Short mmCIF file of C-alpha atoms in Angstrom, two decimals:
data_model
loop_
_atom_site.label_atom_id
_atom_site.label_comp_id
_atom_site.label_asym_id
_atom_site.label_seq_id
_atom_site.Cartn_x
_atom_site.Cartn_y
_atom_site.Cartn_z
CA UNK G 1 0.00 0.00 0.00
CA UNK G 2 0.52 3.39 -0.47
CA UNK G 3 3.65 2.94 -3.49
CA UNK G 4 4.71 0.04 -1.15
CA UNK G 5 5.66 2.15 2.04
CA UNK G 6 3.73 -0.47 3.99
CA UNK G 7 2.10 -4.15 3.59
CA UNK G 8 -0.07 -5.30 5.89
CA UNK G 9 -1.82 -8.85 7.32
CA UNK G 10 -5.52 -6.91 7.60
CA UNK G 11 -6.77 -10.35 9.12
CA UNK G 12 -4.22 -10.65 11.91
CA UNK G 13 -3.94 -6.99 11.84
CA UNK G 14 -0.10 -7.11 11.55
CA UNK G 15 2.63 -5.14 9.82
CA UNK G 16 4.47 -7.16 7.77
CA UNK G 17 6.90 -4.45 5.84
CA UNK G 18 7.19 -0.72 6.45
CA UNK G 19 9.53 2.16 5.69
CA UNK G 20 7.77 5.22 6.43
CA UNK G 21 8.28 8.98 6.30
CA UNK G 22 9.24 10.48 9.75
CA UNK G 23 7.74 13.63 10.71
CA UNK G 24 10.05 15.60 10.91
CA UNK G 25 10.65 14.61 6.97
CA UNK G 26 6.67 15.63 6.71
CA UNK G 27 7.65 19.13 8.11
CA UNK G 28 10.64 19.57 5.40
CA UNK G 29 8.23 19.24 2.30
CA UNK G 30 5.60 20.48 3.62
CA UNK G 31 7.61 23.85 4.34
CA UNK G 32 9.69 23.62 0.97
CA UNK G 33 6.05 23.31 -0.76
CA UNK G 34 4.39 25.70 1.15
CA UNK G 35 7.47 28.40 0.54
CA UNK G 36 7.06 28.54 -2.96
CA UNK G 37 3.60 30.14 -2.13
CA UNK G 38 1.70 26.97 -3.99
CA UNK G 39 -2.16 26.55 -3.79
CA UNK G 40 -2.37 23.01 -2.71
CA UNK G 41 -4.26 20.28 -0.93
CA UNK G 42 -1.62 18.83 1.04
CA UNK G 43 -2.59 15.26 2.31
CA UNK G 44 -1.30 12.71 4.88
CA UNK G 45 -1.60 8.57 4.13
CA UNK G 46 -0.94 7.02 7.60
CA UNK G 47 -3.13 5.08 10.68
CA UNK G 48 -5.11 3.60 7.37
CA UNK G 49 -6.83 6.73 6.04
CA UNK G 50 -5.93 9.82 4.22
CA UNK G 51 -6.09 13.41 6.40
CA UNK G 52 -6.82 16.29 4.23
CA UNK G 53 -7.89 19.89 5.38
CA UNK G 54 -11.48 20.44 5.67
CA UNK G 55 -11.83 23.04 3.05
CA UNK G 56 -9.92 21.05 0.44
CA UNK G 57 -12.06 18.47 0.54
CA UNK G 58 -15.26 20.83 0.29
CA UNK G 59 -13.50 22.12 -2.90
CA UNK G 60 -11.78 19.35 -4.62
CA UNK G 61 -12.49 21.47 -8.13
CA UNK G 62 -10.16 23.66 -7.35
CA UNK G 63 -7.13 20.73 -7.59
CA UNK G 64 -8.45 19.61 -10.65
CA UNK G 65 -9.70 16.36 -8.78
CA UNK G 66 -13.52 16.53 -9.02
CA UNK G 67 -13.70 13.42 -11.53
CA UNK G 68 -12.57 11.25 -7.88
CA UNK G 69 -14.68 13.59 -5.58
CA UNK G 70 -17.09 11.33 -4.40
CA UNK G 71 -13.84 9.11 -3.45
CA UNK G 72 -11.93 11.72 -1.94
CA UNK G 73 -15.08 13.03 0.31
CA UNK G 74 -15.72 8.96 1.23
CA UNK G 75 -11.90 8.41 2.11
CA UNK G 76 -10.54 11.60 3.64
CA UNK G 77 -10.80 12.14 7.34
CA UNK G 78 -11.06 16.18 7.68
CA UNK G 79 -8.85 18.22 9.62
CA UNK G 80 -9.15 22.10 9.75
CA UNK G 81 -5.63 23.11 9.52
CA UNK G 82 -3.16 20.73 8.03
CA UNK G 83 -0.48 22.75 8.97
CA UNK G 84 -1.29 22.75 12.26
CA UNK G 85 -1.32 18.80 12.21
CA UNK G 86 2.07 18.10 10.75
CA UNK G 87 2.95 20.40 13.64
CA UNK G 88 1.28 18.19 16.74
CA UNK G 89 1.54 14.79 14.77
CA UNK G 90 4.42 12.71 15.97
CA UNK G 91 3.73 9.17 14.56
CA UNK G 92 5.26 8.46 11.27
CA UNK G 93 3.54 8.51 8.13
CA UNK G 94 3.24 6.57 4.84
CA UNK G 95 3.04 8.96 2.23
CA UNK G 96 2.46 12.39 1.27
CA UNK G 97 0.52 13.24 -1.42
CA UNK G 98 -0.45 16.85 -2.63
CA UNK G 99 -3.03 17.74 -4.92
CA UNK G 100 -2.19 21.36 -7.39
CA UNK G 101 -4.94 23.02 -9.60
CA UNK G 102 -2.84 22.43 -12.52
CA UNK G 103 -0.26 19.86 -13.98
CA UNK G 104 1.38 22.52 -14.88
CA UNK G 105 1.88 23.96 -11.49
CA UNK G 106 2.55 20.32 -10.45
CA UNK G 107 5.25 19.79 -12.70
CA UNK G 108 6.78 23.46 -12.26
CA UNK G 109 6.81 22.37 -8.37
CA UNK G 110 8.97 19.33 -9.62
CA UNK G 111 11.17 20.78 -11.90
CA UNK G 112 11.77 23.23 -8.26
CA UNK G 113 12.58 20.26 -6.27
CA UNK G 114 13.98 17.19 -8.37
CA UNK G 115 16.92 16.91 -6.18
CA UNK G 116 15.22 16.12 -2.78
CA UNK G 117 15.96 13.35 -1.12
CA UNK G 118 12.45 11.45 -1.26
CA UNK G 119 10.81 9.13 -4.21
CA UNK G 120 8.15 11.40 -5.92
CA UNK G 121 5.71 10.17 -8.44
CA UNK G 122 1.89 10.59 -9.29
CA UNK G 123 -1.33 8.76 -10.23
CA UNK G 124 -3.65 11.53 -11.03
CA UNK G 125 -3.55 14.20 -13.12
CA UNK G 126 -2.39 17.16 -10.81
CA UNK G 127 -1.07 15.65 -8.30
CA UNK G 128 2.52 14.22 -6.74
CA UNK G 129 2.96 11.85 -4.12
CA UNK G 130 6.33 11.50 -1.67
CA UNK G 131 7.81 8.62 -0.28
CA UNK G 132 11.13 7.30 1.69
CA UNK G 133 13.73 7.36 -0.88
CA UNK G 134 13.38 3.60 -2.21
CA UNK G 135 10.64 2.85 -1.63
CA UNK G 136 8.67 0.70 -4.15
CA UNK G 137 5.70 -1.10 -4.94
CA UNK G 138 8.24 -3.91 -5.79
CA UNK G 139 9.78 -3.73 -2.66
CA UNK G 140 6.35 -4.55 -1.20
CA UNK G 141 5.36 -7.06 -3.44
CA UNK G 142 8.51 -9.25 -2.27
CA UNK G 143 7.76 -8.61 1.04
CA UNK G 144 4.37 -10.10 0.45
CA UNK G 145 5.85 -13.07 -1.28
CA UNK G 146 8.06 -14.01 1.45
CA UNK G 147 5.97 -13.89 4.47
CA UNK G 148 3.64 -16.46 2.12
CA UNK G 149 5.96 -18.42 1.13
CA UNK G 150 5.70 -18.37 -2.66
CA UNK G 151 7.97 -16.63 -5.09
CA UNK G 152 7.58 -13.66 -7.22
CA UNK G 153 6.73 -15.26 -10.16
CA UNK G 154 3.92 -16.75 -8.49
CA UNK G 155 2.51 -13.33 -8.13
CA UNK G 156 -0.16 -10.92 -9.86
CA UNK G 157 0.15 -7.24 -9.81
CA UNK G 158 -2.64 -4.86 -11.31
CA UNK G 159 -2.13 -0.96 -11.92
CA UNK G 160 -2.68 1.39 -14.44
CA UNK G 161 -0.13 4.56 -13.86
CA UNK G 162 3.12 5.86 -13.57
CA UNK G 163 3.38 4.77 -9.35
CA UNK G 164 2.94 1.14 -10.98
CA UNK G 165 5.56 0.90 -13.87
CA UNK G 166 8.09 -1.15 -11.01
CA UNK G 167 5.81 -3.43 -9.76
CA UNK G 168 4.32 -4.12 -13.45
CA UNK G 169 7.57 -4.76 -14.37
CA UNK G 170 8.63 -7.48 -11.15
CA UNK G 171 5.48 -9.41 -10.71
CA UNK G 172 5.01 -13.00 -12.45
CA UNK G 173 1.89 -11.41 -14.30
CA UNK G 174 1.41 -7.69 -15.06
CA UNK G 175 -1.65 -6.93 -15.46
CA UNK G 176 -2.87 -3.09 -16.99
CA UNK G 177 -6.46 -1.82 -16.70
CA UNK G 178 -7.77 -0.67 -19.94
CA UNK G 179 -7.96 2.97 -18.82
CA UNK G 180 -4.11 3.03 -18.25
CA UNK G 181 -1.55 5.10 -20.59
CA UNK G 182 -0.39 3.63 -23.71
CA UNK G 183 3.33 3.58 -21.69
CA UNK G 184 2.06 1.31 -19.21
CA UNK G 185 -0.45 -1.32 -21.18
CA UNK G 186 2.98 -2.09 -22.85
CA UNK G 187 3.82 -3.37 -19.86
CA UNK G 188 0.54 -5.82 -19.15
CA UNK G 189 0.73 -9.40 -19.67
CA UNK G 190 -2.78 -8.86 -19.80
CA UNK G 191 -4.78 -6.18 -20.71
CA UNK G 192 -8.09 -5.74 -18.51
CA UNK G 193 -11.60 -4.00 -18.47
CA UNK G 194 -11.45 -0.47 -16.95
CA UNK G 195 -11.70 0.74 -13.72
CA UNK G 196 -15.27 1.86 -14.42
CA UNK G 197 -16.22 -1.80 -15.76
CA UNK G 198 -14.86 -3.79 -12.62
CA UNK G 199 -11.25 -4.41 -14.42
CA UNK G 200 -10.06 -5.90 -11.38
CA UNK G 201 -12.51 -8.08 -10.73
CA UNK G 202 -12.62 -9.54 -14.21
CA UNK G 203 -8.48 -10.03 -14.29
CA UNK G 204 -9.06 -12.41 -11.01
CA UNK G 205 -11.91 -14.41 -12.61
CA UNK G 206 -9.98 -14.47 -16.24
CA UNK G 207 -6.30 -15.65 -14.77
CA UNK G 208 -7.06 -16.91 -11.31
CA UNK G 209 -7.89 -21.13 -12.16
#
């Protein structure tokens, strides 16, 4: 989960694999975003939900994001200040992910801060996601395989962006929902239905005998 900063055991409720982003990492992109005066919906994946400020979520036009709005206002758990959160949080966290108004803005926020010393990618349109530098999908896809006992090329991995090209690329089938880039169905074993048409459910039924 969340570009394989953790994997989890949801029916014994235990952590099996983790690298996650300390906070006082959260504080240093938060404040090198923030400086470059930046409209953004700054957001926090950690404790198994996604904190997002209040009025971003209210708003989620603004960022470019309303085609996933019902999502976003079924997933996010409101706070009113996200600034003052980072502040008083002192767990770690998974990832951070910030949403821009434009991809334009998003990539001119990139181009600012290629050099820093965290994994950034994205799987929407406007927005870019930070991790622990090395952190994969991969990464947490071996993890997986170990603590079951099976190796990777007994394994199935399903994604359709850019945050999937390394785990598309290591798993025993690679499978690309129909919705995906042209970039990434070249990586598919197997091409799927959409996300709209219950891909995922279909590429079980079709390759799981």
């Amino acid at each position: 989960m969340c570009n394989g900063a953790y994997v989890i055991d949801f029916e014994n409720n235990k952590m099996l694999y983790s690298d996650l982003l300390d906070m006082s990492d959260v504080r240093y992109i938060y404040d090198t975003v923030k400086a470059m005066d930046m409209d953004m919906m700054f957001e926090l994946q950690a404790d198994g939900v996604i904190y997002s400020e209040r009025r971003c979520i209210e708003d989620t036009k603004r960022y470019n994001a309303y085609h996933i709005d019902e999502f976003i206002k079924k997933t996010r758990v409101p706070v009113e200040n996200i600034g003052e959160y980072i502040a008083s949080r002192d767990k770690p966290v998974a990832k951070v992910n910030i949403f821009f108004p434009t991809a334009e803005i998003r990539d001119e926020v990139v181009e600012k801060i290629k050099d820093i010393n965290y994994d950034l990618s994205y799987s929407e349109g406007t927005n870019l996601e930070f991790n622990v530098k090395g952190t994969t999908k991969a990464k947490g896809l071996v993890a997986l395989a170990e603590y079951l006992g099976i190796s990777i090329e007994e394994t199935m991995a399903i994604g359709d962006n850019l945050n999937d090209v390394d785990i598309l690329k290591n798993a025993g089938i690679s499978v690309v929902m129909d919705n995906a880039r042209d970039e990434i169905k070249k990586l598919g074993d197997f091409i799927t239905l959409s996300n709209d048409e219950n891909g995922v459910a279909y590429a079980i039924k079709e390759l799981i005998k």
